[in-house]
Amino acid sequence: MKSNTIIRTDFQFPGQKSVYKGKVRDVYTLEGDRLLMIASDRLSAFDVVMPKGIPFKGQILNQIATKMMEKTEDIVPNWLEATPDPNVAIGKNCEPFKVEMVIRGYLSGHAAREYKAGKRELCGVKMPEGMKENDKFSDPIITPATKAEMGDHDEDISREDIIAKNIVSKEDYLQLEDYTRKLFQRGSEIADQQNLILVDTKYEFGKTSEGKIVLIDEIHTPDSSRYFYKEGYEERQAKGEAQRQLSKEFVRQWLIGEGFQGLEGQEVPLMSDEYIETVSERYIELYENITGETFKKADITNIDARIEQNVLKYLETQK
């Protein structure tokens, strides 16, 4: 079954000033200091965008991020003002900080790979001896990364380097750390209610034209976060078994199995329509597990027309 997906956008909205196309999201700058963000169905892994889109992926990411922003706005202000379409978010235009705030509650993913390679320090943060993959840290660790241009890899960086190189001022950086810890704490509580463990995640922040620091982009989605199922976590750790994950790690593992890790000279393996269908189903499962709600598929017969119609209707009400 060939589903309709949104892989590239080319809209001309009223008052449109510029367009930036990221790995997964296309960001339209509008007059009046506003941004319009379209969550596409593009799939990125190892900092490479896959050739085919995943049906409903953009809708899933956009709707999870919206729900999570609503559930955290009492502790951390965010950029979001409206979601006029299942794939669209509109909010304040911010100047993004050039770092991603990555926070890890467990030794998983990139941290586990570094640990296995013998490293005991990540981004200037010491990791204790004697840990095994997916063990919990006594306290979550913040391991920031510099934001890469499309096609480049994000780079690990320490708090000291960020401040020394004046990538972020010390005062602002301490605020980012404080917000990151608060969001991770709340995200962990939300996950716990769904019988999940929030393992690690990343947050992005920006400054409004008034100089206020706000949360931007996505939050607690399966693209920006890793979740484990809480049930059976302890038993699996005790037996040294792999954890059941709710993240796009399953896609990374499939790619690794096909001999691809985003390294130079490697060719992106082609996903069959059948495999893409299973990825879409996994994303729907992620949505339902993370939110505790049934996923309602949007009409995808003509996504571009639907988005345009919904956005224009919303912008009309803002005049």
Short mmCIF file of N, CA, C and O in Angstrom, two decimals, residues 64-168:
data_model
loop_
_atom_site.label_atom_id
_atom_site.label_comp_id
_atom_site.label_asym_id
_atom_site.label_seq_id
_atom_site.Cartn_x
_atom_site.Cartn_y
_atom_site.Cartn_z
N ILE A 64 2.59 14.79 19.60
CA ILE A 64 3.22 14.46 20.89
C ILE A 64 3.89 15.72 21.46
O ILE A 64 3.72 16.05 22.63
N ALA A 65 4.65 16.43 20.61
CA ALA A 65 5.35 17.64 21.07
C ALA A 65 4.37 18.67 21.62
O ALA A 65 4.61 19.28 22.67
N THR A 66 3.24 18.83 20.93
CA THR A 66 2.22 19.79 21.39
C THR A 66 1.70 19.41 22.77
O THR A 66 1.62 20.24 23.68
N LYS A 67 1.34 18.13 22.92
CA LYS A 67 0.82 17.67 24.22
C LYS A 67 1.85 17.86 25.32
O LYS A 67 1.52 18.27 26.44
N MET A 68 3.11 17.55 25.02
CA MET A 68 4.16 17.65 26.04
C MET A 68 4.47 19.11 26.40
O MET A 68 4.80 19.42 27.53
N MET A 69 4.36 20.00 25.41
CA MET A 69 4.57 21.42 25.72
C MET A 69 3.45 21.94 26.63
O MET A 69 3.70 22.70 27.55
N GLU A 70 2.24 21.46 26.36
CA GLU A 70 1.11 21.87 27.22
C GLU A 70 1.30 21.36 28.65
O GLU A 70 0.92 22.01 29.61
N LYS A 71 1.90 20.16 28.77
CA LYS A 71 2.08 19.56 30.11
C LYS A 71 3.29 20.10 30.86
O LYS A 71 3.53 19.71 31.99
N THR A 72 4.09 20.94 30.20
CA THR A 72 5.29 21.46 30.88
C THR A 72 5.33 22.99 30.92
O THR A 72 6.27 23.56 31.48
N GLU A 73 4.33 23.65 30.32
CA GLU A 73 4.42 25.12 30.20
C GLU A 73 4.34 25.82 31.56
O GLU A 73 4.73 26.98 31.68
N ASP A 74 3.87 25.11 32.60
CA ASP A 74 3.83 25.72 33.94
C ASP A 74 5.23 25.80 34.56
O ASP A 74 5.46 26.60 35.47
N ILE A 75 6.19 24.97 34.07
CA ILE A 75 7.54 25.02 34.65
C ILE A 75 8.57 25.67 33.71
O ILE A 75 9.54 26.25 34.18
N VAL A 76 8.33 25.56 32.39
CA VAL A 76 9.27 26.15 31.42
C VAL A 76 8.46 26.79 30.30
O VAL A 76 7.66 26.11 29.65
N PRO A 77 8.66 28.09 30.03
CA PRO A 77 7.90 28.72 28.94
C PRO A 77 8.33 28.16 27.59
O PRO A 77 9.48 27.76 27.42
N ASN A 78 7.40 28.10 26.63
CA ASN A 78 7.76 27.60 25.30
C ASN A 78 7.25 28.53 24.20
O ASN A 78 6.51 29.47 24.45
N TRP A 79 7.67 28.20 22.98
CA TRP A 79 7.43 29.07 21.82
C TRP A 79 6.03 28.92 21.22
O TRP A 79 5.56 29.76 20.47
N LEU A 80 5.32 27.85 21.57
CA LEU A 80 4.11 27.44 20.84
C LEU A 80 2.88 28.33 21.11
O LEU A 80 2.59 28.66 22.25
N GLU A 81 2.17 28.66 20.01
CA GLU A 81 0.93 29.44 20.15
C GLU A 81 -0.28 28.68 19.62
O GLU A 81 -1.37 28.80 20.15
N ALA A 82 -0.10 27.91 18.54
CA ALA A 82 -1.26 27.21 17.95
C ALA A 82 -0.80 26.05 17.08
O ALA A 82 0.32 26.02 16.57
N THR A 83 -1.71 25.06 16.92
CA THR A 83 -1.47 23.96 15.97
C THR A 83 -2.68 23.86 15.04
O THR A 83 -3.61 23.09 15.29
N PRO A 84 -2.67 24.68 13.97
CA PRO A 84 -3.84 24.75 13.09
C PRO A 84 -4.05 23.50 12.22
O PRO A 84 -5.10 23.34 11.61
N ASP A 85 -3.05 22.63 12.15
CA ASP A 85 -3.13 21.42 11.33
C ASP A 85 -2.36 20.32 12.06
O ASP A 85 -1.43 20.62 12.83
N PRO A 86 -2.73 19.04 11.85
CA PRO A 86 -2.02 17.96 12.54
C PRO A 86 -0.50 17.97 12.36
O PRO A 86 0.24 17.49 13.21
N ASN A 87 -0.01 18.54 11.24
CA ASN A 87 1.44 18.57 10.99
C ASN A 87 2.08 19.94 11.24
O ASN A 87 3.27 20.11 10.99
N VAL A 88 1.28 20.89 11.71
CA VAL A 88 1.78 22.28 11.78
C VAL A 88 1.72 22.86 13.19
O VAL A 88 0.73 22.67 13.90
N ALA A 89 2.79 23.57 13.55
CA ALA A 89 2.81 24.33 14.80
C ALA A 89 3.20 25.77 14.47
O ALA A 89 4.07 26.00 13.63
N ILE A 90 2.55 26.72 15.13
CA ILE A 90 2.87 28.14 14.92
C ILE A 90 3.20 28.76 16.27
O ILE A 90 2.54 28.48 17.27
N GLY A 91 4.24 29.59 16.28
CA GLY A 91 4.60 30.22 17.55
C GLY A 91 5.57 31.37 17.36
O GLY A 91 5.78 31.87 16.25
N LYS A 92 6.19 31.77 18.48
CA LYS A 92 7.09 32.92 18.49
C LYS A 92 8.38 32.59 17.74
O LYS A 92 8.95 31.52 17.92
N ASN A 93 8.82 33.55 16.96
CA ASN A 93 10.12 33.41 16.30
C ASN A 93 11.21 33.67 17.34
O ASN A 93 11.21 34.71 18.00
N CYS A 94 12.12 32.73 17.50
CA CYS A 94 13.18 32.87 18.49
C CYS A 94 14.54 32.72 17.84
O CYS A 94 14.67 32.10 16.80
N GLU A 95 15.54 33.27 18.49
CA GLU A 95 16.93 33.07 18.06
C GLU A 95 17.42 31.80 18.77
O GLU A 95 17.58 31.81 19.99
N PRO A 96 17.62 30.69 18.04
CA PRO A 96 17.97 29.45 18.72
C PRO A 96 19.38 29.49 19.31
O PRO A 96 20.28 30.09 18.74
N PHE A 97 19.55 28.88 20.46
CA PHE A 97 20.89 28.67 21.00
C PHE A 97 21.58 27.62 20.13
O PHE A 97 20.93 26.70 19.64
N LYS A 98 22.88 27.74 19.98
CA LYS A 98 23.60 26.84 19.06
C LYS A 98 24.02 25.53 19.74
O LYS A 98 24.98 24.89 19.31
N VAL A 99 23.33 25.17 20.82
CA VAL A 99 23.61 23.88 21.46
C VAL A 99 22.29 23.14 21.69
O VAL A 99 21.24 23.76 21.87
N GLU A 100 22.38 21.82 21.64
CA GLU A 100 21.25 20.98 22.04
C GLU A 100 21.54 20.50 23.44
O GLU A 100 22.65 20.05 23.73
N MET A 101 20.53 20.59 24.30
CA MET A 101 20.71 20.14 25.68
C MET A 101 20.28 18.67 25.78
O MET A 101 19.09 18.37 25.78
N VAL A 102 21.27 17.79 25.81
CA VAL A 102 20.99 16.35 25.89
C VAL A 102 21.09 15.95 27.36
O VAL A 102 22.05 16.31 28.04
N ILE A 103 20.09 15.24 27.86
CA ILE A 103 20.12 14.78 29.25
C ILE A 103 19.85 13.28 29.28
O ILE A 103 18.97 12.78 28.58
N ARG A 104 20.65 12.59 30.08
CA ARG A 104 20.61 11.12 30.11
C ARG A 104 20.39 10.62 31.53
O ARG A 104 21.16 10.94 32.43
N GLY A 105 19.34 9.82 31.70
CA GLY A 105 19.10 9.19 32.99
C GLY A 105 19.73 7.81 33.08
O GLY A 105 19.89 7.26 34.17
N TYR A 106 20.08 7.26 31.91
CA TYR A 106 20.58 5.88 31.82
C TYR A 106 21.75 5.81 30.84
O TYR A 106 21.86 6.66 29.95
N LEU A 107 22.59 4.80 31.01
CA LEU A 107 23.73 4.59 30.11
C LEU A 107 23.25 3.85 28.87
O LEU A 107 23.26 2.62 28.81
N SER A 108 22.78 4.61 27.88
CA SER A 108 22.21 4.01 26.67
C SER A 108 22.70 4.75 25.43
O SER A 108 23.23 5.84 25.52
N GLY A 109 22.45 4.13 24.26
CA GLY A 109 22.72 4.79 22.99
C GLY A 109 24.17 5.25 22.86
O GLY A 109 25.10 4.50 23.11
N HIS A 110 24.33 6.53 22.49
CA HIS A 110 25.65 7.11 22.25
C HIS A 110 26.53 6.99 23.50
O HIS A 110 27.72 6.65 23.41
N ALA A 111 25.96 7.25 24.68
CA ALA A 111 26.74 7.17 25.93
C ALA A 111 27.26 5.76 26.15
O ALA A 111 28.42 5.56 26.54
N ALA A 112 26.39 4.76 25.89
CA ALA A 112 26.80 3.36 26.07
C ALA A 112 27.89 2.98 25.08
O ALA A 112 28.83 2.25 25.42
N ARG A 113 27.77 3.50 23.85
CA ARG A 113 28.79 3.18 22.83
C ARG A 113 30.14 3.77 23.24
O ARG A 113 31.18 3.14 23.09
N GLU A 114 30.13 5.00 23.76
CA GLU A 114 31.36 5.64 24.22
C GLU A 114 31.95 4.88 25.41
O GLU A 114 33.16 4.69 25.51
N TYR A 115 31.08 4.46 26.30
CA TYR A 115 31.49 3.73 27.52
C TYR A 115 32.15 2.41 27.14
O TYR A 115 33.19 2.03 27.68
N LYS A 116 31.52 1.72 26.18
CA LYS A 116 32.06 0.44 25.70
C LYS A 116 33.44 0.61 25.09
O LYS A 116 34.29 -0.27 25.16
N ALA A 117 33.64 1.80 24.48
CA ALA A 117 34.94 2.08 23.85
C ALA A 117 36.00 2.47 24.89
O ALA A 117 37.12 2.83 24.55
N GLY A 118 35.61 2.42 26.17
CA GLY A 118 36.58 2.67 27.25
C GLY A 118 36.57 4.07 27.81
O GLY A 118 37.31 4.39 28.74
N LYS A 119 35.69 4.94 27.28
CA LYS A 119 35.66 6.32 27.79
C LYS A 119 34.86 6.37 29.09
O LYS A 119 33.82 5.71 29.20
N ARG A 120 35.33 7.16 30.03
CA ARG A 120 34.62 7.32 31.31
C ARG A 120 34.24 8.78 31.54
O ARG A 120 33.89 9.18 32.64
N GLU A 121 34.34 9.56 30.47
CA GLU A 121 33.93 10.96 30.55
C GLU A 121 33.20 11.32 29.27
O GLU A 121 33.65 10.98 28.18
N LEU A 122 32.07 11.97 29.39
CA LEU A 122 31.29 12.39 28.23
C LEU A 122 30.94 13.86 28.41
O LEU A 122 30.31 14.23 29.41
N CYS A 123 31.37 14.69 27.46
CA CYS A 123 31.10 16.13 27.53
C CYS A 123 31.56 16.73 28.86
O CYS A 123 30.87 17.57 29.45
N GLY A 124 32.71 16.24 29.34
CA GLY A 124 33.26 16.76 30.60
C GLY A 124 32.61 16.19 31.84
O GLY A 124 32.94 16.56 32.96
N VAL A 125 31.63 15.28 31.65
CA VAL A 125 30.94 14.68 32.81
C VAL A 125 31.50 13.28 33.05
O VAL A 125 31.55 12.46 32.13
N LYS A 126 31.90 13.02 34.29
CA LYS A 126 32.48 11.71 34.60
C LYS A 126 31.38 10.65 34.73
O LYS A 126 30.32 10.92 35.31
N MET A 127 31.64 9.47 34.18
CA MET A 127 30.71 8.34 34.32
C MET A 127 31.39 7.29 35.21
O MET A 127 32.57 6.99 35.01
N PRO A 128 30.65 6.75 36.19
CA PRO A 128 31.27 5.82 37.13
C PRO A 128 31.72 4.51 36.49
O PRO A 128 31.17 4.09 35.47
N GLU A 129 32.72 3.89 37.09
CA GLU A 129 33.18 2.57 36.65
C GLU A 129 32.11 1.53 36.97
O GLU A 129 31.24 1.75 37.82
N GLY A 130 32.21 0.39 36.30
CA GLY A 130 31.39 -0.77 36.67
C GLY A 130 29.94 -0.71 36.22
O GLY A 130 29.10 -1.46 36.71
N MET A 131 29.63 0.19 35.28
CA MET A 131 28.25 0.25 34.79
C MET A 131 28.10 -0.68 33.60
O MET A 131 29.05 -0.93 32.86
N LYS A 132 26.88 -1.19 33.40
CA LYS A 132 26.63 -1.89 32.16
C LYS A 132 25.54 -1.16 31.38
O LYS A 132 24.81 -0.34 31.95
N GLU A 133 25.45 -1.48 30.10
CA GLU A 133 24.51 -0.77 29.23
C GLU A 133 23.11 -0.77 29.82
O GLU A 133 22.63 -1.78 30.33
N ASN A 134 22.47 0.39 29.76
CA ASN A 134 21.09 0.62 30.22
C ASN A 134 20.94 0.68 31.74
O ASN A 134 19.83 0.74 32.25
N ASP A 135 22.07 0.70 32.48
CA ASP A 135 22.00 0.95 33.92
C ASP A 135 21.60 2.41 34.14
O ASP A 135 21.90 3.28 33.31
N LYS A 136 20.97 2.67 35.28
CA LYS A 136 20.55 4.03 35.61
C LYS A 136 21.71 4.79 36.25
O LYS A 136 22.43 4.24 37.09
N PHE A 137 21.88 6.06 35.86
CA PHE A 137 22.85 6.92 36.55
C PHE A 137 22.25 7.32 37.90
O PHE A 137 21.03 7.44 38.03
N SER A 138 23.12 7.56 38.89
CA SER A 138 22.58 7.97 40.21
C SER A 138 21.85 9.30 40.08
O SER A 138 20.84 9.54 40.73
N ASP A 139 22.34 10.18 39.21
CA ASP A 139 21.64 11.43 38.87
C ASP A 139 21.75 11.61 37.36
O ASP A 139 22.79 11.27 36.78
N PRO A 140 20.72 12.15 36.70
CA PRO A 140 20.80 12.36 35.26
C PRO A 140 22.01 13.25 34.91
O PRO A 140 22.34 14.17 35.68
N ILE A 141 22.67 12.96 33.79
CA ILE A 141 23.81 13.77 33.37
C ILE A 141 23.44 14.58 32.13
O ILE A 141 22.70 14.11 31.27
N ILE A 142 23.95 15.81 32.06
CA ILE A 142 23.70 16.66 30.89
C ILE A 142 24.93 16.60 29.98
O ILE A 142 26.04 16.88 30.41
N THR A 143 24.72 16.16 28.73
CA THR A 143 25.82 16.01 27.78
C THR A 143 25.47 16.78 26.50
O THR A 143 24.96 16.22 25.55
N PRO A 144 25.76 18.09 26.47
CA PRO A 144 25.31 18.93 25.35
C PRO A 144 25.98 18.56 24.03
O PRO A 144 27.02 17.91 24.00
N ALA A 145 25.37 19.01 22.94
CA ALA A 145 25.97 18.83 21.60
C ALA A 145 25.81 20.13 20.84
O ALA A 145 24.82 20.85 20.99
N THR A 146 26.81 20.45 20.02
CA THR A 146 26.68 21.63 19.16
C THR A 146 25.77 21.25 18.00
O THR A 146 25.80 20.13 17.52
N LYS A 147 24.96 22.19 17.55
CA LYS A 147 24.00 21.90 16.48
C LYS A 147 24.70 21.91 15.14
O LYS A 147 25.37 22.86 14.78
N ALA A 148 24.50 20.82 14.38
CA ALA A 148 25.16 20.68 13.08
C ALA A 148 24.27 21.20 11.97
O ALA A 148 23.05 21.20 12.08
N GLU A 149 24.90 21.64 10.90
CA GLU A 149 24.17 21.97 9.67
C GLU A 149 23.69 20.65 9.07
O GLU A 149 24.23 19.59 9.37
N MET A 150 22.68 20.72 8.17
CA MET A 150 22.15 19.50 7.57
C MET A 150 23.28 18.69 6.91
O MET A 150 24.10 19.23 6.18
N GLY A 151 23.30 17.40 7.22
CA GLY A 151 24.31 16.52 6.62
C GLY A 151 25.55 16.36 7.47
O GLY A 151 26.34 15.45 7.26
N ASP A 152 25.73 17.26 8.48
CA ASP A 152 26.87 17.11 9.38
C ASP A 152 26.41 16.42 10.66
O ASP A 152 25.23 16.37 10.97
N HIS A 153 27.37 15.93 11.42
CA HIS A 153 27.04 15.28 12.69
C HIS A 153 27.08 16.31 13.82
O HIS A 153 27.96 17.17 13.86
N ASP A 154 26.13 16.20 14.77
CA ASP A 154 26.20 17.02 15.97
C ASP A 154 27.45 16.59 16.75
O ASP A 154 27.79 15.42 16.77
N GLU A 155 28.12 17.54 17.39
CA GLU A 155 29.36 17.23 18.10
C GLU A 155 29.15 17.37 19.61
O GLU A 155 28.57 18.35 20.06
N ASP A 156 29.69 16.39 20.37
CA ASP A 156 29.67 16.52 21.82
C ASP A 156 30.50 17.73 22.24
O ASP A 156 31.52 18.03 21.64
N ILE A 157 30.06 18.40 23.30
CA ILE A 157 30.83 19.55 23.81
C ILE A 157 30.58 19.66 25.32
O ILE A 157 29.51 19.28 25.80
N SER A 158 31.57 20.15 26.06
CA SER A 158 31.40 20.25 27.51
C SER A 158 30.83 21.62 27.88
O SER A 158 30.92 22.58 27.11
N ARG A 159 30.27 21.66 29.08
CA ARG A 159 29.74 22.92 29.62
C ARG A 159 30.85 23.99 29.63
O ARG A 159 30.63 25.14 29.27
N GLU A 160 32.07 23.57 30.05
CA GLU A 160 33.20 24.50 30.14
C GLU A 160 33.52 25.12 28.78
O GLU A 160 33.73 26.32 28.67
N ASP A 161 33.53 24.27 27.74
CA ASP A 161 33.83 24.76 26.39
C ASP A 161 32.75 25.70 25.87
O ASP A 161 33.05 26.68 25.20
N ILE A 162 31.49 25.36 26.16
CA ILE A 162 30.37 26.20 25.70
C ILE A 162 30.54 27.61 26.26
O ILE A 162 30.40 28.61 25.54
N ILE A 163 30.86 27.67 27.56
CA ILE A 163 31.00 28.98 28.22
C ILE A 163 32.29 29.67 27.78
O ILE A 163 32.30 30.86 27.44
N ALA A 164 33.41 28.90 27.73
CA ALA A 164 34.72 29.48 27.36
C ALA A 164 34.69 30.05 25.94
O ALA A 164 35.25 31.11 25.67
N LYS A 165 34.02 29.32 25.02
CA LYS A 165 33.97 29.77 23.62
C LYS A 165 32.84 30.77 23.39
O LYS A 165 32.58 31.19 22.26
N ASN A 166 32.14 31.10 24.48
CA ASN A 166 31.02 32.05 24.43
C ASN A 166 29.96 31.65 23.41
O ASN A 166 29.34 32.49 22.76
N ILE A 167 29.74 30.33 23.27
CA ILE A 167 28.65 29.83 22.41
C ILE A 167 27.33 30.22 23.08
O ILE A 167 26.36 30.59 22.43
N VAL A 168 27.33 30.13 24.41
CA VAL A 168 26.21 30.59 25.24
C VAL A 168 26.84 31.27 26.45
O VAL A 168 27.83 30.77 26.99
#
